[in-house]
Tab-separated table of C-alpha atoms in Angstrom:
chain	number	residue	atom	x	y	z
A	174	MET	CA	61.113	-16.637	-18.924
A	175	ASP	CA	59.893	-19.819	-20.590
A	176	TYR	CA	57.560	-22.023	-18.516
A	177	ASP	CA	59.367	-25.078	-19.893
A	178	SER	CA	62.563	-23.976	-18.146
A	179	ILE	CA	60.957	-23.510	-14.673
A	180	SER	CA	61.906	-26.285	-12.254
A	181	ASP	CA	61.052	-24.463	-8.994
A	182	LEU	CA	57.448	-24.360	-7.730
A	183	PRO	CA	57.678	-20.910	-6.035
A	184	LEU	CA	59.104	-19.504	-9.257
A	185	LEU	CA	56.169	-21.006	-11.171
A	186	VAL	CA	53.737	-19.321	-8.783
A	187	GLU	CA	55.575	-16.015	-9.201
A	188	ARG	CA	55.469	-16.252	-12.986
A	189	LEU	CA	51.770	-17.189	-12.970
A	190	ALA	CA	51.019	-14.061	-10.931
A	191	ILE	CA	52.635	-11.968	-13.687
A	192	ASP	CA	50.307	-13.646	-16.184
A	193	GLY	CA	47.238	-12.963	-14.033
A	194	CYS	CA	46.733	-16.487	-12.678
A	195	THR	CA	46.365	-17.805	-9.146
A	196	PRO	CA	47.198	-21.479	-8.560
A	197	GLY	CA	44.343	-23.358	-6.947
A	198	TRP	CA	46.670	-25.030	-4.471
A	199	VAL	CA	47.942	-21.787	-2.912
A	200	ARG	CA	46.549	-21.137	0.579
A	201	ARG	CA	44.404	-17.988	0.826
A	202	ARG	CA	43.415	-15.789	3.711
A	203	LYS	CA	39.810	-16.779	2.931
A	204	PRO	CA	39.044	-20.103	1.254
A	205	LEU	CA	36.917	-20.319	-1.886
A	206	LEU	CA	34.582	-22.878	-0.324
A	207	TRP	CA	33.312	-23.423	3.219
A	208	ALA	CA	30.898	-25.763	4.966
A	209	ARG	CA	27.981	-23.414	5.786
A	210	PRO	CA	26.690	-19.980	4.773
A	211	GLN	CA	28.730	-17.257	6.484
A	212	SER	CA	27.250	-13.832	5.844
A	213	THR	CA	29.534	-10.839	6.233
A	214	PHE	CA	26.443	-8.891	7.391
A	215	GLU	CA	25.284	-8.765	11.000
A	216	PRO	CA	21.860	-9.210	12.618
A	217	ALA	CA	20.429	-5.758	13.293
A	218	HIS	CA	17.378	-3.932	14.646
A	219	TRP	CA	16.039	-0.427	13.994
A	220	SER	CA	13.459	1.090	16.336
A	221	TYR	CA	10.691	3.033	14.622
A	222	ALA	CA	9.838	4.788	17.893
A	223	ARG	CA	13.416	6.074	18.073
A	224	LEU	CA	13.815	7.016	14.407
A	225	ARG	CA	10.353	8.469	13.760
A	226	PRO	CA	11.328	11.787	15.435
A	227	ALA	CA	14.487	11.872	13.303
A	228	LEU	CA	12.387	11.398	10.182
A	229	LEU	CA	10.071	14.233	11.224
A	230	ALA	CA	13.132	16.404	11.936
A	231	ALA	CA	14.260	15.741	8.367
A	232	CYS	CA	10.813	16.900	7.218
A	233	ARG	CA	11.490	20.256	8.909
A	234	LEU	CA	14.986	20.611	7.512
A	235	ILE	CA	14.895	19.360	3.915
A	236	GLY	CA	12.179	19.370	1.278
A	237	THR	CA	11.373	16.987	-1.551
A	238	ASP	CA	12.665	19.648	-3.950
A	239	GLU	CA	16.157	19.141	-2.477
A	240	ALA	CA	16.059	15.408	-1.712
A	241	GLU	CA	15.179	12.912	-4.427
A	242	ARG	CA	13.581	10.945	-1.596
A	243	ARG	CA	13.493	12.086	2.035
A	244	ASN	CA	14.597	8.852	3.645
A	245	LEU	CA	16.762	7.338	6.360
A	246	ILE	CA	18.707	4.360	5.001
A	247	LEU	CA	19.042	1.470	7.458
A	248	ARG	CA	22.745	0.689	7.185
A	249	ASN	CA	23.899	-2.679	8.473
A	250	PRO	CA	26.467	-2.335	11.312
A	251	ALA	CA	28.910	-4.805	9.719
A	252	PRO	CA	32.384	-3.308	9.098
A	253	GLY	CA	32.811	-1.665	5.715
A	254	VAL	CA	29.076	-1.430	4.899
A	255	ASP	CA	28.137	2.076	3.756
A	256	PHE	CA	24.468	1.681	2.818
A	257	ALA	CA	23.126	-1.897	2.460
A	258	THR	CA	20.817	-3.464	5.035
A	259	THR	CA	21.550	-7.048	3.970
A	260	ASN	CA	23.829	-8.384	1.267
A	261	THR	CA	21.078	-8.102	-1.381
A	262	LEU	CA	18.505	-5.682	0.060
A	263	VAL	CA	18.433	-2.121	1.330
A	264	GLY	CA	15.711	-0.700	3.554
A	265	ALA	CA	14.848	2.859	4.529
A	266	TYR	CA	12.247	4.858	6.402
A	267	GLN	CA	10.736	7.576	4.204
A	268	ALA	CA	8.405	10.507	4.841
A	269	ILE	CA	6.375	12.980	2.813
A	270	LEU	CA	4.452	15.980	4.152
A	271	PRO	CA	0.912	17.080	3.286
A	272	GLY	CA	0.893	18.875	-0.060
A	273	GLU	CA	4.311	17.556	-1.085
A	274	GLN	CA	5.227	15.473	-4.103
A	275	ALA	CA	8.256	13.230	-4.545
A	276	ARG	CA	9.013	13.528	-8.254
A	277	SER	CA	8.865	10.539	-10.557
A	278	HIS	CA	11.794	8.449	-11.677
A	279	ARG	CA	12.524	4.893	-12.748
A	280	HIS	CA	15.410	2.533	-12.141
A	281	ALA	CA	16.559	-1.036	-12.608
A	282	PRO	CA	16.149	-2.063	-8.944
A	283	HIS	CA	12.811	-3.520	-7.887
A	284	ALA	CA	11.163	-1.750	-4.955
A	285	LEU	CA	8.209	-1.841	-2.603
A	286	ARG	CA	6.986	0.061	0.406
A	287	VAL	CA	5.194	-0.957	3.590
A	288	ILE	CA	3.005	1.943	4.734
A	289	LEU	CA	3.382	2.660	8.456
A	290	GLU	CA	1.371	5.873	8.831
A	291	ALA	CA	-0.593	7.465	6.000
A	292	GLU	CA	-4.013	8.671	4.997
A	293	ASP	CA	-4.662	10.193	1.576
A	294	ALA	CA	-1.114	9.647	0.375
A	295	TRP	CA	-0.680	8.161	-3.078
A	296	SER	CA	1.700	6.696	-5.638
A	297	VAL	CA	1.542	7.039	-9.387
A	298	VAL	CA	3.084	4.008	-11.123
A	299	ASN	CA	3.345	4.068	-14.919
A	300	GLY	CA	0.613	6.694	-15.059
A	301	VAL	CA	-1.786	4.935	-12.676
A	302	ARG	CA	-2.444	6.659	-9.366
A	303	HIS	CA	-3.566	4.647	-6.355
A	304	PRO	CA	-3.808	5.336	-2.605
A	305	MET	CA	-1.157	4.553	0.018
A	306	ASN	CA	-2.773	4.125	3.424
A	307	THR	CA	-1.615	2.635	6.728
A	308	GLY	CA	-0.998	-1.093	6.453
A	309	ASP	CA	-0.853	-1.172	2.644
A	310	ILE	CA	2.012	-2.712	0.668
A	311	VAL	CA	2.764	-0.864	-2.564
A	312	LEU	CA	4.948	-2.202	-5.397
A	313	THR	CA	7.152	-0.314	-7.840
A	314	PRO	CA	8.828	-2.901	-10.084
A	315	GLY	CA	12.085	-2.172	-11.849
A	316	GLN	CA	11.889	0.236	-14.813
A	317	HIS	CA	8.384	1.401	-13.786
A	318	TRP	CA	7.945	5.170	-13.505
A	319	HIS	CA	6.881	6.033	-9.955
A	320	GLY	CA	6.347	9.115	-7.842
A	321	HIS	CA	4.494	9.939	-4.638
A	322	GLY	CA	2.233	12.655	-3.315
A	323	HIS	CA	0.157	13.466	-0.259
A	324	ASP	CA	-3.286	15.089	-0.031
A	325	GLY	CA	-3.813	14.386	3.683
A	326	THR	CA	-3.250	16.495	6.778
A	327	GLN	CA	-0.557	14.529	8.661
A	328	PRO	CA	2.896	13.328	7.581
A	329	ALA	CA	2.919	10.044	5.686
A	330	LEU	CA	5.638	7.579	6.714
A	331	TRP	CA	6.594	4.230	5.278
A	332	PHE	CA	9.344	1.636	4.929
A	333	ASP	CA	11.060	1.183	1.556
A	334	CYS	CA	12.762	-2.024	0.402
A	335	LEU	CA	14.856	-2.263	-2.773
A	336	ASP	CA	17.240	-4.840	-4.263
A	337	VAL	CA	19.915	-2.198	-4.965
A	338	PRO	CA	22.822	-4.217	-3.476
A	339	LEU	CA	21.938	-7.125	-5.772
A	340	VAL	CA	21.811	-4.797	-8.772
A	341	HIS	CA	25.217	-3.399	-7.790
A	342	LEU	CA	26.614	-6.930	-7.683
A	343	LEU	CA	25.150	-7.957	-11.055
A	344	GLU	CA	25.804	-4.466	-12.557
A	345	PRO	CA	22.656	-3.812	-14.677
A	346	MET	CA	21.970	-0.471	-12.932
A	347	ARG	CA	19.899	2.126	-14.792
A	348	PHE	CA	18.261	5.309	-13.495
A	349	GLU	CA	16.258	8.080	-15.149
A	350	ASP	CA	14.316	11.097	-13.917
A	351	HIS	CA	10.897	11.634	-15.497
A	352	PRO	CA	11.104	14.482	-18.027
A	353	ALA	CA	7.921	16.044	-16.607
A	354	GLY	CA	9.167	15.971	-13.014
A	355	MET	CA	5.971	14.351	-11.735
A	356	GLU	CA	4.598	11.740	-14.100
A	357	PRO	CA	1.170	12.750	-15.496
A	358	VAL	CA	-1.729	10.747	-14.060
A	359	LEU	CA	-3.633	8.857	-16.762
A	360	ARG	CA	-6.186	7.307	-14.402
A	361	THR	CA	-6.882	6.838	-10.692
A	362	ILE	CA	-7.914	3.483	-9.239
A	363	ASP	CA	-8.373	1.987	-5.791
A	364	GLU	CA	-7.595	-1.648	-6.613
A	365	SER	CA	-4.293	-2.166	-8.398
A	366	PRO	CA	-1.802	-4.995	-9.035
A	367	MET	CA	0.742	-2.567	-7.587
A	368	ARG	CA	-1.077	-2.371	-4.234
A	369	TRP	CA	-2.003	-4.797	-1.486
A	370	ARG	CA	-4.587	-2.978	0.648
A	371	ALA	CA	-4.461	-3.468	4.417
A	372	ALA	CA	-8.027	-4.822	4.359
A	373	ASP	CA	-7.105	-7.336	1.649
A	374	ILE	CA	-4.117	-8.544	3.670
A	375	ALA	CA	-6.288	-8.943	6.789
A	376	GLN	CA	-8.822	-10.929	4.782
A	377	ARG	CA	-6.148	-13.224	3.350
A	378	LEU	CA	-4.799	-13.880	6.851
A	379	ALA	CA	-8.308	-14.612	8.169
A	380	GLN	CA	-8.921	-17.065	5.342
A	381	ALA	CA	-5.582	-18.744	6.007
A	382	ARG	CA	-6.446	-19.073	9.695
A	383	GLU	CA	-9.757	-20.735	8.868
A	384	ALA	CA	-8.151	-23.140	6.412
A	385	ASP	CA	-4.958	-23.992	8.301
A	386	THR	CA	-5.244	-25.664	11.695
A	387	ARG	CA	-1.482	-26.270	11.931
A	388	PRO	CA	0.596	-23.167	11.132
A	389	ASP	CA	4.120	-23.736	9.862
A	390	ALA	CA	6.453	-24.681	12.709
A	391	HIS	CA	9.105	-22.193	11.597
A	392	PHE	CA	7.128	-19.270	10.152
A	393	GLY	CA	3.665	-19.545	11.703
A	394	LEU	CA	0.472	-18.458	9.953
A	395	THR	CA	1.612	-16.949	6.659
A	396	VAL	CA	0.195	-15.554	3.427
A	397	ASP	CA	2.412	-15.108	0.386
A	398	LEU	CA	1.876	-11.797	-1.433
A	399	SER	CA	4.833	-12.147	-3.780
A	400	SER	CA	4.362	-10.744	-7.267
A	401	PRO	CA	5.882	-11.837	-10.601
A	402	ALA	CA	6.525	-8.125	-11.138
A	403	LEU	CA	9.129	-8.287	-8.308
A	404	PRO	CA	11.071	-11.442	-9.203
A	405	THR	CA	13.897	-10.835	-6.709
A	406	ILE	CA	11.911	-10.055	-3.532
A	407	ALA	CA	9.509	-12.404	-1.748
A	408	ILE	CA	6.697	-10.692	0.185
A	409	ARG	CA	5.087	-12.694	2.977
A	410	VAL	CA	2.946	-11.606	5.919
A	411	HIS	CA	2.934	-13.551	9.192
A	412	ALA	CA	0.245	-13.450	11.895
A	413	TRP	CA	1.690	-14.633	15.204
A	414	ASP	CA	-0.507	-15.169	18.272
A	415	THR	CA	0.401	-14.011	21.773
A	416	GLY	CA	2.784	-16.498	23.357
A	417	TRP	CA	3.727	-18.154	20.080
A	418	GLY	CA	7.303	-19.320	19.863
A	419	HIS	CA	8.359	-21.037	16.685
A	420	ALA	CA	10.892	-23.758	16.038
A	421	PRO	CA	14.286	-22.070	15.556
A	422	TYR	CA	15.665	-22.271	12.029
A	423	ARG	CA	18.332	-21.265	9.565
A	424	HIS	CA	17.692	-20.740	5.895
A	425	ALA	CA	19.538	-19.648	2.781
A	426	ALA	CA	17.925	-16.242	2.362
A	427	ASN	CA	18.643	-12.671	3.402
A	428	GLU	CA	15.531	-11.327	5.107
A	429	LEU	CA	14.069	-8.089	6.466
A	430	LEU	CA	11.150	-8.124	8.906
A	431	VAL	CA	8.841	-5.111	9.247
A	432	VAL	CA	6.508	-5.105	12.263
A	433	LEU	CA	2.950	-3.954	11.512
A	434	GLY	CA	1.556	-4.792	14.938
A	435	GLY	CA	2.292	-6.462	18.262
A	436	ARG	CA	5.411	-6.962	20.338
A	437	GLY	CA	7.995	-9.667	20.697
A	438	THR	CA	11.600	-10.686	21.110
A	439	SER	CA	13.840	-12.183	18.451
A	440	ARG	CA	17.158	-13.919	18.908
A	441	ILE	CA	19.119	-13.635	15.671
A	442	GLY	CA	22.482	-15.283	15.916
A	443	GLU	CA	24.020	-14.090	19.170
A	444	HIS	CA	21.826	-10.980	19.351
A	445	ARG	CA	18.553	-10.379	21.192
A	446	PHE	CA	16.161	-7.699	19.938
A	447	ASP	CA	12.893	-6.506	21.503
A	448	TRP	CA	10.563	-5.186	18.797
A	449	GLY	CA	7.295	-3.300	18.376
A	450	TYR	CA	5.294	-1.421	15.759
A	451	GLY	CA	7.236	-0.144	12.776
A	452	ASP	CA	10.522	-1.750	13.788
A	453	VAL	CA	12.777	-3.427	11.225
A	454	LEU	CA	14.978	-6.499	11.753
A	455	ALA	CA	17.784	-7.703	9.472
A	456	LEU	CA	18.281	-11.477	9.311
A	457	PRO	CA	21.453	-12.272	7.337
A	458	MET	CA	21.832	-15.439	5.296
A	459	GLY	CA	22.212	-18.646	7.328
A	460	THR	CA	21.796	-16.990	10.748
A	461	ARG	CA	19.924	-18.851	13.488
A	462	VAL	CA	16.509	-17.236	14.083
A	463	HIS	CA	14.127	-17.640	17.017
A	464	HIS	CA	11.078	-15.428	17.685
A	465	GLN	CA	8.945	-15.181	20.829
A	466	VAL	CA	5.681	-13.211	20.661
A	467	HIS	CA	4.526	-11.177	23.682
A	468	GLU	CA	1.516	-9.532	22.026
A	469	ALA	CA	-0.291	-10.766	18.895
A	470	ALA	CA	1.821	-9.597	15.963
A	471	ARG	CA	1.617	-8.989	12.238
A	472	VAL	CA	5.027	-9.043	10.551
A	473	VAL	CA	5.976	-8.486	6.910
A	474	SER	CA	8.860	-10.610	5.636
A	475	LEU	CA	10.865	-9.352	2.643
A	476	SER	CA	13.606	-11.632	1.361
A	477	ASP	CA	15.741	-12.668	-1.589
A	478	ASP	CA	14.210	-16.145	-1.343
A	479	PRO	CA	13.193	-16.157	-5.074
A	480	VAL	CA	16.794	-15.543	-6.142
A	481	MET	CA	18.094	-18.326	-3.903
A	482	ARG	CA	15.470	-20.766	-5.158
A	483	LEU	CA	16.064	-19.862	-8.808
A	484	CYS	CA	19.775	-20.557	-8.389
A	485	GLY	CA	19.162	-23.793	-6.483
A	486	TYR	CA	20.804	-22.456	-3.321
A	487	TYR	CA	17.819	-22.363	-0.970
A	488	PHE	CA	17.597	-24.595	2.076
A	489	LEU	CA	15.691	-24.513	5.367
A	490	GLU	CA	16.810	-26.444	8.417
A	491	GLY	CA	15.977	-26.582	12.104
A	492	ALA	CA	18.437	-24.923	14.421
C-alpha cells in the first residue's frame, strides 16, 4: 500500500505499525510524560534482627565454595521485581565465617559494603588487603578485583550495595572470576582509599558538629564520604539526635538507608517503618520522606544522587 493513497487516519496508523512506527497522537495506557516522578518501586523496610538468624542459617547450610557470595538479596515488594531493591540499586546482607574466603572476581557494577558485625575480617581489592571491622565502609569500584576473608572467631556480617539494576538498564555488564580463585595479596595496609574506618567516620561527624550549628533541615548533621571511584553511588552518613524530626521532603534520587545505631520511625509515602540497628530502608524516587528519631542514630545513606545530578534531573523540595 502506498502512503500517498491513504485517506483514512486509522488505516494510516495501521500501516505505520507495520513499518515499526507509533504515532505520537495515539493514546497509550501509560503516557510518555507526567507531572511528577512516579517510581514503580515501593517504600520498604528490612529488619536486621529478623534476618540475621536467616543469614546465620545460610552459614550452616551453604559454604563459600558453593555460593559465589553468601548473601540475602533485599528484593523490593513492587509487583514484577525479582531482585532489585530500588530502580537503580540492589542491597543484600552478606556473611562469612571464620576461616572462610569468598573468592575474588570483578564486574562492571560499582559496589560497597557497610560492615555491621566484624572483627579481623578483610577485603583484598586489586591486590591490596585491608581490614573490615564493625562500622567501616569498604569500597569495591567497578572492574576492581575483590575478594573477602575472615581471620576472626565470630561470623562477619555486612550490607552490600551495588548499582546492578542501573548496569542492566545501560547494558555495559561485564563479569570475570579471578584466575587464581583468591587474588594474591601484594601488600596489607590499614588506611586505604577503599576503606572508611569507623573511627574516621566518627571523627568527621564530630568535626561537622563543631563546625555546623544549624544542621540541614531535611537531612540533619551529615558528612559526605562519596568517592570519585564510585561515580554512580553517593555515600553520606547522618548523625541524628534523640527527638530530632526533620522537615519532610521529596527528592529526585533512589535511596537506601542503613542504620548503624539508634532507633526511630520513618514515614515513606503511605508506609510507616520502625527501625533499629542494621535495618535497611528503601526510599524510591520522588517519595515523601519524614523521619522521627527516638534514640540518637547514625544512618548511612546510599543513593543514585550523582547520576541524577549529572543528567540534570535532581531536585529537592519540601513535602
